[in-house]
C-alpha atoms as an extended CHARMM CRD file, in Angstrom:
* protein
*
       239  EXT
         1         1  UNK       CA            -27.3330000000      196.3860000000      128.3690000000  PROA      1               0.0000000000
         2         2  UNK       CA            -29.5620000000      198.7220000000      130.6280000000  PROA      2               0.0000000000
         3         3  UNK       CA            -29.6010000000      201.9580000000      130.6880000000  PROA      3               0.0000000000
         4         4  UNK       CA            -28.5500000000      204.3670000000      133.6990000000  PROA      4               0.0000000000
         5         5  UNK       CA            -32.1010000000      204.3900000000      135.0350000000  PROA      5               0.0000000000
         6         6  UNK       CA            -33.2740000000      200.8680000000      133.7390000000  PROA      6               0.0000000000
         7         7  UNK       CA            -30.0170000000      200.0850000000      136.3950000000  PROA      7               0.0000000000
         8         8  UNK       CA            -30.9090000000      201.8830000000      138.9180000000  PROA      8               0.0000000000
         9         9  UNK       CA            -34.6600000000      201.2240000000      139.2760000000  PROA      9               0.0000000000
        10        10  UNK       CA            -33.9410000000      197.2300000000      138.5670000000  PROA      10              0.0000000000
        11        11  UNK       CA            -31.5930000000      197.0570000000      142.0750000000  PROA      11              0.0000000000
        12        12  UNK       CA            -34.2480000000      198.8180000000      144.0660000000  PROA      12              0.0000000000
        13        13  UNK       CA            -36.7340000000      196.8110000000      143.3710000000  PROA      13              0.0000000000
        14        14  UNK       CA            -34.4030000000      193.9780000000      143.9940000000  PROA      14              0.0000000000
        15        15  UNK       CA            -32.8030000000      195.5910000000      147.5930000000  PROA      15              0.0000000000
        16        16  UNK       CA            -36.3560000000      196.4980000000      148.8860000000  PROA      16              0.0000000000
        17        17  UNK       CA            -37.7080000000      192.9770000000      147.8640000000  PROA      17              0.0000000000
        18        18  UNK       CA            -34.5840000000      191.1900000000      149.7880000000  PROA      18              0.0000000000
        19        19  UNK       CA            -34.9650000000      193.7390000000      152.9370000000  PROA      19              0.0000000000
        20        20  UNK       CA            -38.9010000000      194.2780000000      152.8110000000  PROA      20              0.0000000000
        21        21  UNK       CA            -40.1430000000      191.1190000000      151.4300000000  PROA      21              0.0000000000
        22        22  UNK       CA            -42.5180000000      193.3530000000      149.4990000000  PROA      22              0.0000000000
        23        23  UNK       CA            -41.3370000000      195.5290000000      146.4010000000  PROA      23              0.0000000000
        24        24  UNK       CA            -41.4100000000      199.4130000000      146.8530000000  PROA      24              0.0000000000
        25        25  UNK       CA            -44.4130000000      201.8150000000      145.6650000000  PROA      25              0.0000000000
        26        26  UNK       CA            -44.5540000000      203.7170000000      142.2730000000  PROA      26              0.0000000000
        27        27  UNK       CA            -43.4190000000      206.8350000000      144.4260000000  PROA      27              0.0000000000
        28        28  UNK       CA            -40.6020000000      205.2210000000      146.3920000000  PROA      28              0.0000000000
        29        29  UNK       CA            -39.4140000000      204.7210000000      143.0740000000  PROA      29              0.0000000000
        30        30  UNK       CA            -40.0190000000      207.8540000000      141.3700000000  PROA      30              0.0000000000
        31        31  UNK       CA            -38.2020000000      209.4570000000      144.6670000000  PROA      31              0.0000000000
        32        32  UNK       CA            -35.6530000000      207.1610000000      144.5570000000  PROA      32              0.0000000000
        33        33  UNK       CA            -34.1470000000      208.0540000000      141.4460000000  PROA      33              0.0000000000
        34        34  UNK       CA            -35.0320000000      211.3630000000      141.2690000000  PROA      34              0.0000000000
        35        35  UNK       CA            -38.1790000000      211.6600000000      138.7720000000  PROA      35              0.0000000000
        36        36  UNK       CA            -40.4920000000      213.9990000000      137.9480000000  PROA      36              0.0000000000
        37        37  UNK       CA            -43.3160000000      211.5990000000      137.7490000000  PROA      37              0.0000000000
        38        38  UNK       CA            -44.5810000000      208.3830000000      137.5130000000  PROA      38              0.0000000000
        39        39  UNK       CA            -45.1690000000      208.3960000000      134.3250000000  PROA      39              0.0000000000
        40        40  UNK       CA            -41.3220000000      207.9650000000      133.7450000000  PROA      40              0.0000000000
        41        41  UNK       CA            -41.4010000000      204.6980000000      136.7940000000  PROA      41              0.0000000000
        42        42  UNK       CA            -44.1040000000      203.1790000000      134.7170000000  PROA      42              0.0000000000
        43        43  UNK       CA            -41.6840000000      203.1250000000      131.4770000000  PROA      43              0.0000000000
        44        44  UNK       CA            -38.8670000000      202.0410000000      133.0850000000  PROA      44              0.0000000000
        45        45  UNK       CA            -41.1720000000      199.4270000000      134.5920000000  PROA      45              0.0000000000
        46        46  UNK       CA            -42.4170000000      197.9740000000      131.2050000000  PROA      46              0.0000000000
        47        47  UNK       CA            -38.8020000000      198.7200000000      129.8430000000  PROA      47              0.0000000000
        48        48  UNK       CA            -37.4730000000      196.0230000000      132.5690000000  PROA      48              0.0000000000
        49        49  UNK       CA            -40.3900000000      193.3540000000      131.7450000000  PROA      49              0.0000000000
        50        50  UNK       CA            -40.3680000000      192.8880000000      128.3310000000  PROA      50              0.0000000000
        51        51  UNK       CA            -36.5990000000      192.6950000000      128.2340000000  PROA      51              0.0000000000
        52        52  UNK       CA            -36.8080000000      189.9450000000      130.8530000000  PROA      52              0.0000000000
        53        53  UNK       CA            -35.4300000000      191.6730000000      134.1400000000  PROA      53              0.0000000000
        54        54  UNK       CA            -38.7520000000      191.3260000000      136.1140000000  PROA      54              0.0000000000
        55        55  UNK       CA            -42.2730000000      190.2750000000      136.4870000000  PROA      55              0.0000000000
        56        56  UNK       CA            -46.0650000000      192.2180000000      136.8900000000  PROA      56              0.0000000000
        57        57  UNK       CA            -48.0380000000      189.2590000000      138.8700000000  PROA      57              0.0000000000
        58        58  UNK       CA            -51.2320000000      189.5870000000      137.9040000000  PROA      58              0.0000000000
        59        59  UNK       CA            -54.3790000000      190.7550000000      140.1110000000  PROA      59              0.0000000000
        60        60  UNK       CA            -51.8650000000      191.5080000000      142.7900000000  PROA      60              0.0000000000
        61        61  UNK       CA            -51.3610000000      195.4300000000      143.9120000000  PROA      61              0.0000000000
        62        62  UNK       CA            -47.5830000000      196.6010000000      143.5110000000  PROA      62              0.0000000000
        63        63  UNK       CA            -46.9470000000      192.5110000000      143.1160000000  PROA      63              0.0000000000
        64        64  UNK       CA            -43.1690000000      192.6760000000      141.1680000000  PROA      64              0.0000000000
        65        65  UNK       CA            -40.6100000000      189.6120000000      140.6610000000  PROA      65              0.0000000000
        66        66  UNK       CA            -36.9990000000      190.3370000000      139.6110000000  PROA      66              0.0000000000
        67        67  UNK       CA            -36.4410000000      187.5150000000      137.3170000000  PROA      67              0.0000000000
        68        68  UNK       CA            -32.8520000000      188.1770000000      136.8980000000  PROA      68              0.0000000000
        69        69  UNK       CA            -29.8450000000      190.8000000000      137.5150000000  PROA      69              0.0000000000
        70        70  UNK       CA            -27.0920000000      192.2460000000      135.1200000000  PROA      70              0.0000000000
        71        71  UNK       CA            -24.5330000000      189.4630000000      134.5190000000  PROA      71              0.0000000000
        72        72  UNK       CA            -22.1060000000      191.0980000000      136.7520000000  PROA      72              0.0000000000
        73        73  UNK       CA            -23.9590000000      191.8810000000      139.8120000000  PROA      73              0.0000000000
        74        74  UNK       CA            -25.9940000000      188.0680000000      139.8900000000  PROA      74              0.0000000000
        75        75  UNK       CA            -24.3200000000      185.6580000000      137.8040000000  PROA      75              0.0000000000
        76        76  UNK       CA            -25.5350000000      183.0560000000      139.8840000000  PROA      76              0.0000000000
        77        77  UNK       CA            -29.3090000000      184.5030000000      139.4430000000  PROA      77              0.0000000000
        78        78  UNK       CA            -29.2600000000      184.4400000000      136.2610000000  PROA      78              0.0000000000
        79        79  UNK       CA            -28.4260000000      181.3280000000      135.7680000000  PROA      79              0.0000000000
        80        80  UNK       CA            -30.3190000000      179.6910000000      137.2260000000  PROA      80              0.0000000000
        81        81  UNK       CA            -33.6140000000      182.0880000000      135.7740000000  PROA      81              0.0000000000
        82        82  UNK       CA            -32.2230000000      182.8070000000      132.1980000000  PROA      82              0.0000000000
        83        83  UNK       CA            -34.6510000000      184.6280000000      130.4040000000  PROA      83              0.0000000000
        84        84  UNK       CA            -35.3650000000      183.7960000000      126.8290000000  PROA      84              0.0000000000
        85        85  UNK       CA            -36.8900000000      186.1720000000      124.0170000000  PROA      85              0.0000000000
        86        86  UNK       CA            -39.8670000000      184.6160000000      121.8670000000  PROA      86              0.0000000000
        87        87  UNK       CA            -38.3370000000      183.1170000000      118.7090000000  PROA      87              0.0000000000
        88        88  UNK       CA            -40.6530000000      182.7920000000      115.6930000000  PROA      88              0.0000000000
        89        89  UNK       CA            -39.7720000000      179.0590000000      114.1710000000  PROA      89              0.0000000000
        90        90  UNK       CA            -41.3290000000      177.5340000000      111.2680000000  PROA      90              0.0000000000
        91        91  UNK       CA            -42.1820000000      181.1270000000      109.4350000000  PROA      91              0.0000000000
        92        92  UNK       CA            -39.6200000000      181.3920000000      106.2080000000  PROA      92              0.0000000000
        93        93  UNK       CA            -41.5180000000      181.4220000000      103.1240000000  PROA      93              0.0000000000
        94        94  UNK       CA            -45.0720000000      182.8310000000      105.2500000000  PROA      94              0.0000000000
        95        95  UNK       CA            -44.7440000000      186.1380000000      105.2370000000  PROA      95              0.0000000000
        96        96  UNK       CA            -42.5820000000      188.2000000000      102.7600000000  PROA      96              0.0000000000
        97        97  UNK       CA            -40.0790000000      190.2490000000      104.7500000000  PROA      97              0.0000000000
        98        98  UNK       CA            -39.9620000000      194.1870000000      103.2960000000  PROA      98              0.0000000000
        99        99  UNK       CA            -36.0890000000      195.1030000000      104.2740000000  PROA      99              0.0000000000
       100       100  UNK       CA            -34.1310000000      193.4550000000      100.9150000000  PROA      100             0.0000000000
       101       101  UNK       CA            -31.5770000000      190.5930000000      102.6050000000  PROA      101             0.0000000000
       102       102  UNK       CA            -28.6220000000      188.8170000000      101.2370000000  PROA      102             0.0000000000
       103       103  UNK       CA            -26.9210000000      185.5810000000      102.8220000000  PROA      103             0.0000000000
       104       104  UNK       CA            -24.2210000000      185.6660000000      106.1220000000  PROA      104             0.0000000000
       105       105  UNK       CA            -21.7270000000      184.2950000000      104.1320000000  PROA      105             0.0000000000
       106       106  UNK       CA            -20.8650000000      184.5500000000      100.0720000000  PROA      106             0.0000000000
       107       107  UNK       CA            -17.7910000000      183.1060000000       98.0750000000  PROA      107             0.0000000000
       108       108  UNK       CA            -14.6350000000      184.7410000000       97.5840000000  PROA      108             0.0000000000
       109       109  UNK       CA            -15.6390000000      187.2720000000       94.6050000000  PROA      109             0.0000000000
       110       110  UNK       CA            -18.6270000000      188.1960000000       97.2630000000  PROA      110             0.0000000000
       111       111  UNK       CA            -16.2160000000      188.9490000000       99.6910000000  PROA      111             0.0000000000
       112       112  UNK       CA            -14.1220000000      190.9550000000       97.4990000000  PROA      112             0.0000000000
       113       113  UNK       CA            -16.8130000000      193.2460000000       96.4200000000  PROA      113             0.0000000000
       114       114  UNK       CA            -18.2350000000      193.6760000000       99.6720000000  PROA      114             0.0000000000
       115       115  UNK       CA            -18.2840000000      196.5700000000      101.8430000000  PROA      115             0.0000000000
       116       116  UNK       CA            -17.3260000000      196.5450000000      105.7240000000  PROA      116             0.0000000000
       117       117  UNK       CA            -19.6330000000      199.1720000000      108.1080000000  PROA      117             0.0000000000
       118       118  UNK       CA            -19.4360000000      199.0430000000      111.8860000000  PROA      118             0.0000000000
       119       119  UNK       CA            -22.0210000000      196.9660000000      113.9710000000  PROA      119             0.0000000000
       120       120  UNK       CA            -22.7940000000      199.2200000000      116.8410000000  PROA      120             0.0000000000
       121       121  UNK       CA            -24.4320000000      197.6370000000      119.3580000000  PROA      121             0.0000000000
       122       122  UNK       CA            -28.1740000000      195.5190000000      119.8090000000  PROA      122             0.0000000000
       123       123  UNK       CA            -31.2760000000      197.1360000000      118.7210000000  PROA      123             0.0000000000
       124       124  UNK       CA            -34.5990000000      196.7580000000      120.6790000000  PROA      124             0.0000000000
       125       125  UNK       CA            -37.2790000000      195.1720000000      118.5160000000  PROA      125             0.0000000000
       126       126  UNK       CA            -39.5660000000      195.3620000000      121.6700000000  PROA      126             0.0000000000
       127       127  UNK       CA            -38.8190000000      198.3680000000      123.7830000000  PROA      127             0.0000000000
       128       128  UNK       CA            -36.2890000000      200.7110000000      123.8550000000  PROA      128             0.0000000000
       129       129  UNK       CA            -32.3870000000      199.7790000000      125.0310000000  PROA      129             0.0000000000
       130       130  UNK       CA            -29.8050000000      201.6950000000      125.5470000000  PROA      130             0.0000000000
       131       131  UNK       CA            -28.8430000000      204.0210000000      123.0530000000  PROA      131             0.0000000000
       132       132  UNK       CA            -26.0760000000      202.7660000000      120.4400000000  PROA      132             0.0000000000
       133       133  UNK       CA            -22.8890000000      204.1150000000      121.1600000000  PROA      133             0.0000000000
       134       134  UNK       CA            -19.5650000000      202.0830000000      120.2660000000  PROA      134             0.0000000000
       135       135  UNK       CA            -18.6180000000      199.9300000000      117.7120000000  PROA      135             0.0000000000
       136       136  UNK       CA            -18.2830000000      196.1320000000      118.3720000000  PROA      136             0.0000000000
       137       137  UNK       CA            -16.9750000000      194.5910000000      115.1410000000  PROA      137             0.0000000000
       138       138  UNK       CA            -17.5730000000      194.8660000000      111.7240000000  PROA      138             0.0000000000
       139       139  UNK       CA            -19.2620000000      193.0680000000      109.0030000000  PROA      139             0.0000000000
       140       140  UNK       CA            -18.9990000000      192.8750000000      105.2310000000  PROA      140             0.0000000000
       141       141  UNK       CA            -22.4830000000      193.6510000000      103.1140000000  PROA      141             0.0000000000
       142       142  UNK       CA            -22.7330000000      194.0000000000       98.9950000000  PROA      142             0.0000000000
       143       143  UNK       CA            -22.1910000000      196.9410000000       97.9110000000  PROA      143             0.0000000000
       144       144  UNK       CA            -25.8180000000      197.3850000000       96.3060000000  PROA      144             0.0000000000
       145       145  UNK       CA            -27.3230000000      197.5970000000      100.0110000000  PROA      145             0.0000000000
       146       146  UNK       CA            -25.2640000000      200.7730000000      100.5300000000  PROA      146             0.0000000000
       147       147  UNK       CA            -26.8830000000      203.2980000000       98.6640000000  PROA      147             0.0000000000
       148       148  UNK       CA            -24.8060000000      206.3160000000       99.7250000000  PROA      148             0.0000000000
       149       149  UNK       CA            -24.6360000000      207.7620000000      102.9210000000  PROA      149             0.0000000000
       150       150  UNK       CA            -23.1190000000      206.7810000000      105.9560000000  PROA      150             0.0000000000
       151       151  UNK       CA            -24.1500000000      203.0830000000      106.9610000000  PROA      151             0.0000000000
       152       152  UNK       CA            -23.7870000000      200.9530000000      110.6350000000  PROA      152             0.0000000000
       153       153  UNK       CA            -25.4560000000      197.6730000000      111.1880000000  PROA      153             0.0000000000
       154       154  UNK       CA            -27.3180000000      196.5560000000      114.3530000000  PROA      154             0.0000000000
       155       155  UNK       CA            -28.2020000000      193.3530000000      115.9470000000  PROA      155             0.0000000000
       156       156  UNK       CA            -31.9590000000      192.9620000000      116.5740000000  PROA      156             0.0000000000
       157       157  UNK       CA            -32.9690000000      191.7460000000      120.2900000000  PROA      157             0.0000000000
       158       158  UNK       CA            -36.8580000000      191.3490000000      120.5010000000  PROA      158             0.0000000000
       159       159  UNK       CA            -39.4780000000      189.8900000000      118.5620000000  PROA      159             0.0000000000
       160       160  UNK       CA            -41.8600000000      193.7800000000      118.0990000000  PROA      160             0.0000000000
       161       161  UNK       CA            -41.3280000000      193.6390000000      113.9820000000  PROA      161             0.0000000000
       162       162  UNK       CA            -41.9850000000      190.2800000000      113.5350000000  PROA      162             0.0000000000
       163       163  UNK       CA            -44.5200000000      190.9860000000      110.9410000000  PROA      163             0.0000000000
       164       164  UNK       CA            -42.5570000000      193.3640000000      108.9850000000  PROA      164             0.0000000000
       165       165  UNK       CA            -39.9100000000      190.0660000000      108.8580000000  PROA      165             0.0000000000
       166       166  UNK       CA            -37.2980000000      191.6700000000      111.1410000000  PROA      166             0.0000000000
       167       167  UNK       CA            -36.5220000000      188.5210000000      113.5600000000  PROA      167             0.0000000000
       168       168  UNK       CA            -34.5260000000      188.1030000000      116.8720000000  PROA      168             0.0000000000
       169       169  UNK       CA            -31.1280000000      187.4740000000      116.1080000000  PROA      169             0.0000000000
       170       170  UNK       CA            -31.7780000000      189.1230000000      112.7460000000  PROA      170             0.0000000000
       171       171  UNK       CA            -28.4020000000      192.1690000000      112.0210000000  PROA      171             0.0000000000
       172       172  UNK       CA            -30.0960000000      195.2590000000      110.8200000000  PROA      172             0.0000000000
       173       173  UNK       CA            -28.5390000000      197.4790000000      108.3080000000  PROA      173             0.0000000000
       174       174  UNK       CA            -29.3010000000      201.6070000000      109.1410000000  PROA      174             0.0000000000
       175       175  UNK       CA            -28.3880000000      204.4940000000      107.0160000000  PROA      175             0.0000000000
       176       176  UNK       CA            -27.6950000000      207.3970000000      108.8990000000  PROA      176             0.0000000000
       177       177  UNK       CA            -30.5110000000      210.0830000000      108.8120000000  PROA      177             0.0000000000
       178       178  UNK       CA            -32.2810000000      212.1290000000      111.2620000000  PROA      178             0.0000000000
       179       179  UNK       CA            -35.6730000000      212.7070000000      109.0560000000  PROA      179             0.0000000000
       180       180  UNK       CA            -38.5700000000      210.2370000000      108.1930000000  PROA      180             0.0000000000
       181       181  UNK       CA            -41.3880000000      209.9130000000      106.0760000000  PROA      181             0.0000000000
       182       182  UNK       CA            -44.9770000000      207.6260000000      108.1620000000  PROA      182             0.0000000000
       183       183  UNK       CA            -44.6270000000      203.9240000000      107.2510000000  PROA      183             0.0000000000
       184       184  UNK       CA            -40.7430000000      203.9390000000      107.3500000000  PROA      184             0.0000000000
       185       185  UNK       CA            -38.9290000000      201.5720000000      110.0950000000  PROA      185             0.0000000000
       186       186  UNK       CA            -36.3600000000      203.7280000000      111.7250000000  PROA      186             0.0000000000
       187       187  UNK       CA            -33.5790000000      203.7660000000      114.9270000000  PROA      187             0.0000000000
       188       188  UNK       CA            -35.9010000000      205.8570000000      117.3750000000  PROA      188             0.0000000000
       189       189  UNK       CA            -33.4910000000      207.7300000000      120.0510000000  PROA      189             0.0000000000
       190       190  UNK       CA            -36.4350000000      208.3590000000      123.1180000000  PROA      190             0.0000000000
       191       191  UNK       CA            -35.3880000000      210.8410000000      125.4390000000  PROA      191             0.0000000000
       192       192  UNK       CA            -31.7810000000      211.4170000000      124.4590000000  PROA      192             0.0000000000
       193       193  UNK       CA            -30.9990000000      208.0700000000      126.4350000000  PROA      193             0.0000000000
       194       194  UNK       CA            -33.3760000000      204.8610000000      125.2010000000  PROA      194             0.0000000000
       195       195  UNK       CA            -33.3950000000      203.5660000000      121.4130000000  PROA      195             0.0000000000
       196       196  UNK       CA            -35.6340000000      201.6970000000      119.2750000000  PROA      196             0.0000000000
       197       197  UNK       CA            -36.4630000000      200.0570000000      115.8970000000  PROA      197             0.0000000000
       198       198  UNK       CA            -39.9850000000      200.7870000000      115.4170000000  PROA      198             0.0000000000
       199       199  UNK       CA            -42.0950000000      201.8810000000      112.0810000000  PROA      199             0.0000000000
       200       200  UNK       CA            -42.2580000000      205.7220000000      111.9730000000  PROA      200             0.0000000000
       201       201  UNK       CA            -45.9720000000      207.0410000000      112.2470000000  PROA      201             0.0000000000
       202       202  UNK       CA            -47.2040000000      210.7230000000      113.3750000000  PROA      202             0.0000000000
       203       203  UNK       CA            -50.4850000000      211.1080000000      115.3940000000  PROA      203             0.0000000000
       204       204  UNK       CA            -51.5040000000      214.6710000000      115.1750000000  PROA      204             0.0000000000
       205       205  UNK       CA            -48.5280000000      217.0460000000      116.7150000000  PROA      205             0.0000000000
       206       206  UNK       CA            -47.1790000000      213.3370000000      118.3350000000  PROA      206             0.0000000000
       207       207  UNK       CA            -44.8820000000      210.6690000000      117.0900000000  PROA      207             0.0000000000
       208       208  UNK       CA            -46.1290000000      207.0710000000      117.2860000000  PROA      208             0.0000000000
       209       209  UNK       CA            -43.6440000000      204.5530000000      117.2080000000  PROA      209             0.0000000000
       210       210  UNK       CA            -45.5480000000      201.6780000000      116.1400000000  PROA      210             0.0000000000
       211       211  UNK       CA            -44.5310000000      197.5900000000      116.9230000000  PROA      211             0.0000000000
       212       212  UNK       CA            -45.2000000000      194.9990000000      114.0730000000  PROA      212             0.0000000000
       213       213  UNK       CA            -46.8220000000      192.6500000000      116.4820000000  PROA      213             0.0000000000
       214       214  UNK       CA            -50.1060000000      192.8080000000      117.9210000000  PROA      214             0.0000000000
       215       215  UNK       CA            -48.6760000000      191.4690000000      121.1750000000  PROA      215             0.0000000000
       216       216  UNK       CA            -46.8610000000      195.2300000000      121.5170000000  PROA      216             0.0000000000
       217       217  UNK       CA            -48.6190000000      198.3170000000      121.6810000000  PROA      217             0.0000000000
       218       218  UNK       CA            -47.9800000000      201.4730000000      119.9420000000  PROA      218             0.0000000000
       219       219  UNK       CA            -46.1810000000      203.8370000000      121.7810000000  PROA      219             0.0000000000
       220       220  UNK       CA            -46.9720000000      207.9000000000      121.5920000000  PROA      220             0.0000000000
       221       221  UNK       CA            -44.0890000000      210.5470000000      122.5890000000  PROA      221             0.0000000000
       222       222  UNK       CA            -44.2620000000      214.3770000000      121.6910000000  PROA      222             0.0000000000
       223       223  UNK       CA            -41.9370000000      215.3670000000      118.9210000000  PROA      223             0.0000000000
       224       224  UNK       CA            -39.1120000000      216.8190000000      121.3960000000  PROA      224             0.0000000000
       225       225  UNK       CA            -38.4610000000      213.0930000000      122.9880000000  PROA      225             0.0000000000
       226       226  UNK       CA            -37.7860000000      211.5310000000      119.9710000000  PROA      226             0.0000000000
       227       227  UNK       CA            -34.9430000000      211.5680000000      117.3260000000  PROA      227             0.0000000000
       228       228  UNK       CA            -34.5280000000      209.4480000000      114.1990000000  PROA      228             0.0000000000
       229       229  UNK       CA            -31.3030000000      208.1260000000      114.2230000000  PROA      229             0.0000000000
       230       230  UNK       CA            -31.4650000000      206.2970000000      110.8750000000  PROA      230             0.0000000000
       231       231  UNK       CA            -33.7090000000      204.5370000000      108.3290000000  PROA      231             0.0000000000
       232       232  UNK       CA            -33.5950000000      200.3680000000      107.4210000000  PROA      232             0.0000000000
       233       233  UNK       CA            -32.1330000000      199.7110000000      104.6090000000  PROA      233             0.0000000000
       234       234  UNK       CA            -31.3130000000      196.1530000000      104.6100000000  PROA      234             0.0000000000
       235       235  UNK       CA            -31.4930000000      192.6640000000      106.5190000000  PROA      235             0.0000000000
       236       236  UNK       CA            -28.7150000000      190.0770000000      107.3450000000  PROA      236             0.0000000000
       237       237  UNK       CA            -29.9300000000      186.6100000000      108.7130000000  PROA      237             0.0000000000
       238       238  UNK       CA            -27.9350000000      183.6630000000      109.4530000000  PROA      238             0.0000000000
       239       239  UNK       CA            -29.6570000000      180.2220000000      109.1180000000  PROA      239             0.0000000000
């Protein structure tokens, strides 16, 4: 899912590449949609690549490649270039993972004692989607991963905490909060519209929201575009 913007920006690239041949400039597209600066193109930009939408060609000037479309304006496109996030294999047993985790499935006396929260959405583990809104289902956790407070779980798209053993594919459990102390993994909201699950660091009067790869860099906001939505608190993984 893409946000308003992420939309936006992703069809005129693709429009001006289908009339033009070329892709548009940094400020065709910051006039396009209405931005302040280029600053905010050039995150949208990276947003779109490292989810898969399009592609920087290297030592080429304003070189872009749309790589795919939103399932219901290109089904054909995207079919035919489906994008696939980088999947750790062969890991388990490597590197300890720090959220506490507890099998997909238990017996019946599991089941029993077990808790239902909400799952609300995906979770970037690589750049920011769009923020979680709804509810999609619901899934059952022990009670001892709930330790008070209101609770949602979140699937994890993106491979940005590998090190801290968060996985793609990996469902996330968040207690609600809107505080953090450095070193904790939190749901990042980025400029009332993007979120993120990112380790919690502060860099002067900044917040750094900081990847657990060293293939992703740390990213630096002021403290008035970010808002901690919630803290980890748990892992679910199904082999």
């Amino acid at each position: 899912m893409l946000t308003r913007k992420q939309h936006e920006l992703l069809l005129f690239i693709h429009e001006r590449l289908k009339e033009a041949g070329i892709p548009p400039s940094f400020d065709e597209m910051k006039d396009a949609l209405d931005l302040a600066s280029k600053s905010g193109i050039h995150r949208l930009i990276t947003a779109l690549e490292e989810r898969g939408f399009i592609r920087r060609l290297p030592n080429r000037a304003r070189a872009l490649e749309v790589l795919r479309l939103p399932d219901s304006i290109a089904p054909g496109l995207n079919a035919a270039r489906k994008f696939s996030p980088s999947v750790i294999e062969g890991s388990l047993g490597r590197r300890p993972p720090e959220p506490s985790r507890v099998p997909a499935a238990g017996n019946d006396d599991d089941a029993r004692a077990s808790i239902s929260i909400p799952v609300m959405g995906r979770i970037a583990a690589g750049v920011p989607i769009e923020a979680i809104q709804h509810k999609t289902h619901s899934i059952s956790v022990p009670p001892e991963m709930i330790s008070g407070g209101e609770h949602y779980a979140l699937e994890v798209k993106g491979d940005s905490m590998i090190e801290a053993g968060i996985f793609d594919g990996d469902t996330v459990i968040i207690r609600n909060a809107n505080t953090a102390n450095p070193g904790e993994i939190i749901v990042a909201l980025v400029d009332e519209e993007e979120a993120t699950l990112k380790r919690f660091r502060r860099k002067g009067a900044s917040i750094a929201l900081e990847a657990a790869n060293p293939a992703y860099e740390t990213r630096i906001f002021g403290p008035d575009r970010v808002k901690v939505q919630g803290k980890l608190v748990g892992l679910i993984r199904r082999y």
